[in-house]
Amino acid sequence: MNTPRPSSRQLDETPTPRPKPPFKSLTELYPTHLPRAENGERLYFGYNVSVKWIMEYANQRLKPRRNNKQYGETTLMYRGLIMLQDHTGIHTLSYQDATKATDTNPPPERIVWEEDAIPILCICTSDPEELNLRPTRGQVNALTALFGGVQSPRWWTSI
C-alpha cells in the first residue's frame, strides 16, 4: 500500500504554537474554586464596594424625577443593583456584610468598612444551589471593568 509522501513544503513548516489564554474561556463559570469555610460560616464571592458607590452609580443613570425630588437611599440601592445586573448579566448580585477576606491579599488600609462590617457586592455565595448559578468569567470581567480594574472579586467571610 502506498502512503503519500509529504511535500518538501510540509516538511519545512513547523506548526506555530498558539498562545495559551489566561483561562479556559469567557464562558467558563467563575469562580472556579471554593475555599474551605470555618465553623460552617457562609462565604461571599464579590467586591468590597460601599453603599455610596452603588447609590452614585444608580443616581448617575436614573432619569430625573418630574418634581425634581431626589431619589431615596433605598430606591437608589435597589435600582443600582438592578442596573448592575442588567449591565453585566449577573442576576445573582446582592449586597452583603462580611467580617474579613478569606485570603490575605487585600491590604487592611484598602478595605472599606461601614460601621462594623465590610460591605460586599456579592456575585455568589458558598451555598451549593447558588454556586450552580454563578456567572461566567466574561460577566465577572464586565463587572470588574466598572470598577476600573482596581479590584478583583475574592471570597469574604460572612458576619
GROMACS .gro file of C-alpha atoms in nm:
model
  159
    1MET     CA    1   0.000   0.000   0.000
    2ASN     CA    2   0.139   0.336  -0.100
    3THR     CA    3   0.131   0.610   0.157
    4PRO     CA    4   0.150   0.964   0.030
    5ARG     CA    5   0.481   1.131   0.091
    6PRO     CA    6   0.478   1.476   0.245
    7SER     CA    7   0.591   1.752   0.018
    8SER     CA    8   0.911   1.938   0.097
    9ARG     CA    9   0.699   2.237   0.193
   10GLN     CA   10   0.515   2.033   0.455
   11LEU     CA   11   0.844   1.909   0.599
   12ASP     CA   12   0.986   2.260   0.628
   13GLU     CA   13   0.687   2.409   0.806
   14THR     CA   14   0.680   2.379   1.179
   15PRO     CA   15   0.348   2.437   1.344
   16THR     CA   16   0.325   2.771   1.517
   17PRO     CA   17   0.224   2.721   1.879
   18ARG     CA   18  -0.090   2.906   1.976
   19PRO     CA   19  -0.064   3.131   2.277
   20LYS     CA   20  -0.246   2.989   2.575
   21PRO     CA   21  -0.531   3.203   2.703
   22PRO     CA   22  -0.506   3.306   3.067
   23PHE     CA   23  -0.817   3.099   3.139
   24LYS     CA   24  -1.031   2.846   2.956
   25SER     CA   25  -1.284   3.085   2.812
   26LEU     CA   26  -1.510   3.376   2.888
   27THR     CA   27  -1.799   3.129   2.912
   28GLU     CA   28  -1.633   2.927   3.189
   29LEU     CA   29  -1.825   2.956   3.518
   30TYR     CA   30  -1.646   3.172   3.771
   31PRO     CA   31  -1.528   3.141   4.048
   32THR     CA   32  -1.377   2.801   3.980
   33HIS     CA   33  -1.284   2.714   4.338
   34LEU     CA   34  -1.448   2.734   4.678
   35PRO     CA   35  -1.226   2.786   4.983
   36ARG     CA   36  -1.296   2.594   5.300
   37ALA     CA   37  -1.529   2.778   5.537
   38GLU     CA   38  -1.453   2.768   5.907
   39ASN     CA   39  -1.722   2.670   6.158
   40GLY     CA   40  -1.992   2.647   5.891
   41GLU     CA   41  -1.965   3.015   5.800
   42ARG     CA   42  -2.117   3.134   5.478
   43LEU     CA   43  -1.879   3.279   5.221
   44TYR     CA   44  -1.947   3.558   4.974
   45PHE     CA   45  -1.764   3.598   4.643
   46GLY     CA   46  -1.754   3.960   4.538
   47TYR     CA   47  -1.613   4.309   4.571
   48ASN     CA   48  -1.563   4.540   4.867
   49VAL     CA   49  -1.793   4.821   4.748
   50SER     CA   50  -1.951   5.094   4.956
   51VAL     CA   51  -2.323   5.162   4.965
   52LYS     CA   52  -2.238   5.514   4.846
   53TRP     CA   53  -2.076   5.380   4.526
   54ILE     CA   54  -2.387   5.178   4.432
   55MET     CA   55  -2.617   5.474   4.506
   56GLU     CA   56  -2.398   5.707   4.295
   57TYR     CA   57  -2.395   5.451   4.013
   58ALA     CA   58  -2.776   5.449   4.012
   59ASN     CA   59  -2.814   5.824   4.058
   60GLN     CA   60  -2.595   5.894   3.753
   61ARG     CA   61  -2.810   5.669   3.535
   62LEU     CA   62  -3.165   5.733   3.658
   63LYS     CA   63  -3.382   5.982   3.478
   64PRO     CA   64  -3.460   6.292   3.685
   65ARG     CA   65  -3.790   6.278   3.869
   66ARG     CA   66  -4.068   6.506   3.746
   67ASN     CA   67  -4.095   6.701   4.068
   68ASN     CA   68  -3.713   6.742   4.096
   69LYS     CA   69  -3.710   6.548   4.422
   70GLN     CA   70  -3.409   6.333   4.499
   71TYR     CA   71  -3.436   5.955   4.499
   72GLY     CA   72  -3.425   5.795   4.844
   73GLU     CA   73  -3.140   5.572   4.957
   74THR     CA   74  -3.349   5.256   4.941
   75THR     CA   75  -3.459   5.331   4.585
   76LEU     CA   76  -3.103   5.409   4.478
   77MET     CA   77  -2.967   5.086   4.630
   78TYR     CA   78  -3.241   4.875   4.475
   79ARG     CA   79  -3.217   5.041   4.134
   80GLY     CA   80  -2.835   5.031   4.146
   81LEU     CA   81  -2.834   4.653   4.195
   82ILE     CA   82  -3.089   4.608   3.916
   83MET     CA   83  -2.883   4.826   3.681
   84LEU     CA   84  -2.565   4.633   3.762
   85GLN     CA   85  -2.748   4.306   3.699
   86ASP     CA   86  -2.874   4.435   3.364
   87HIS     CA   87  -2.532   4.571   3.263
   88THR     CA   88  -2.338   4.253   3.347
   89GLY     CA   89  -2.596   3.977   3.313
   90ILE     CA   90  -2.513   3.860   3.668
   91HIS     CA   91  -2.857   3.802   3.817
   92THR     CA   92  -2.730   3.668   4.150
   93LEU     CA   93  -2.589   4.008   4.256
   94SER     CA   94  -2.676   4.105   4.612
   95TYR     CA   95  -2.540   4.328   4.885
   96GLN     CA   96  -2.396   4.152   5.191
   97ASP     CA   97  -2.189   4.229   5.500
   98ALA     CA   98  -1.867   4.044   5.578
   99THR     CA   99  -1.608   4.040   5.856
  100LYS     CA  100  -1.288   3.952   5.668
  101ALA     CA  101  -1.141   3.829   5.344
  102THR     CA  102  -1.067   3.456   5.327
  103ASP     CA  103  -0.719   3.535   5.195
  104THR     CA  104  -0.453   3.786   5.295
  105ASN     CA  105  -0.439   3.973   4.965
  106PRO     CA  106  -0.637   4.290   5.038
  107PRO     CA  107  -0.422   4.529   5.240
  108PRO     CA  108  -0.614   4.634   5.555
  109GLU     CA  109  -0.585   5.003   5.465
  110ARG     CA  110  -0.762   4.937   5.132
  111ILE     CA  111  -1.067   4.768   5.285
  112VAL     CA  112  -1.374   4.992   5.306
  113TRP     CA  113  -1.562   4.947   5.633
  114GLU     CA  114  -1.916   5.067   5.700
  115GLU     CA  115  -1.998   5.062   6.068
  116ASP     CA  116  -1.866   4.726   6.192
  117ALA     CA  117  -1.885   4.535   5.864
  118ILE     CA  118  -1.721   4.513   5.524
  119PRO     CA  119  -1.982   4.586   5.255
  120ILE     CA  120  -1.970   4.331   4.973
  121LEU     CA  121  -2.125   4.346   4.627
  122CYS     CA  122  -2.179   3.971   4.619
  123ILE     CA  123  -2.164   3.774   4.293
  124CYS     CA  124  -2.248   3.439   4.454
  125THR     CA  125  -2.233   3.265   4.790
  126SER     CA  126  -2.088   2.934   4.902
  127ASP     CA  127  -2.436   2.780   4.906
  128PRO     CA  128  -2.435   2.482   4.665
  129GLU     CA  129  -2.758   2.595   4.496
  130GLU     CA  130  -2.617   2.939   4.425
  131LEU     CA  131  -2.279   2.809   4.313
  132ASN     CA  132  -2.463   2.630   4.032
  133LEU     CA  133  -2.596   2.971   3.921
  134ARG     CA  134  -2.262   3.153   3.932
  135PRO     CA  135  -2.179   3.381   3.640
  136THR     CA  136  -1.935   3.333   3.356
  137ARG     CA  137  -1.588   3.477   3.360
  138GLY     CA  138  -1.694   3.721   3.087
  139GLN     CA  139  -1.975   3.855   3.306
  140VAL     CA  140  -1.738   3.894   3.601
  141ASN     CA  141  -1.488   4.073   3.375
  142ALA     CA  142  -1.763   4.320   3.276
  143LEU     CA  143  -1.832   4.396   3.643
  144THR     CA  144  -1.461   4.427   3.723
  145ALA     CA  145  -1.429   4.678   3.437
  146LEU     CA  146  -1.691   4.900   3.606
  147PHE     CA  147  -1.451   4.937   3.900
  148GLY     CA  148  -1.172   5.038   3.665
  149GLY     CA  149  -0.998   4.705   3.716
  150VAL     CA  150  -0.858   4.823   4.050
  151GLN     CA  151  -1.011   4.536   4.242
  152SER     CA  152  -1.076   4.171   4.168
  153PRO     CA  153  -1.352   3.968   4.327
  154ARG     CA  154  -1.250   3.748   4.619
  155TRP     CA  155  -1.408   3.532   4.885
  156TRP     CA  156  -1.522   3.705   5.205
  157THR     CA  157  -1.644   3.554   5.533
  158SER     CA  158  -1.998   3.635   5.647
  159ILE     CA  159  -2.081   3.806   5.975
   0.00000   0.00000   0.00000
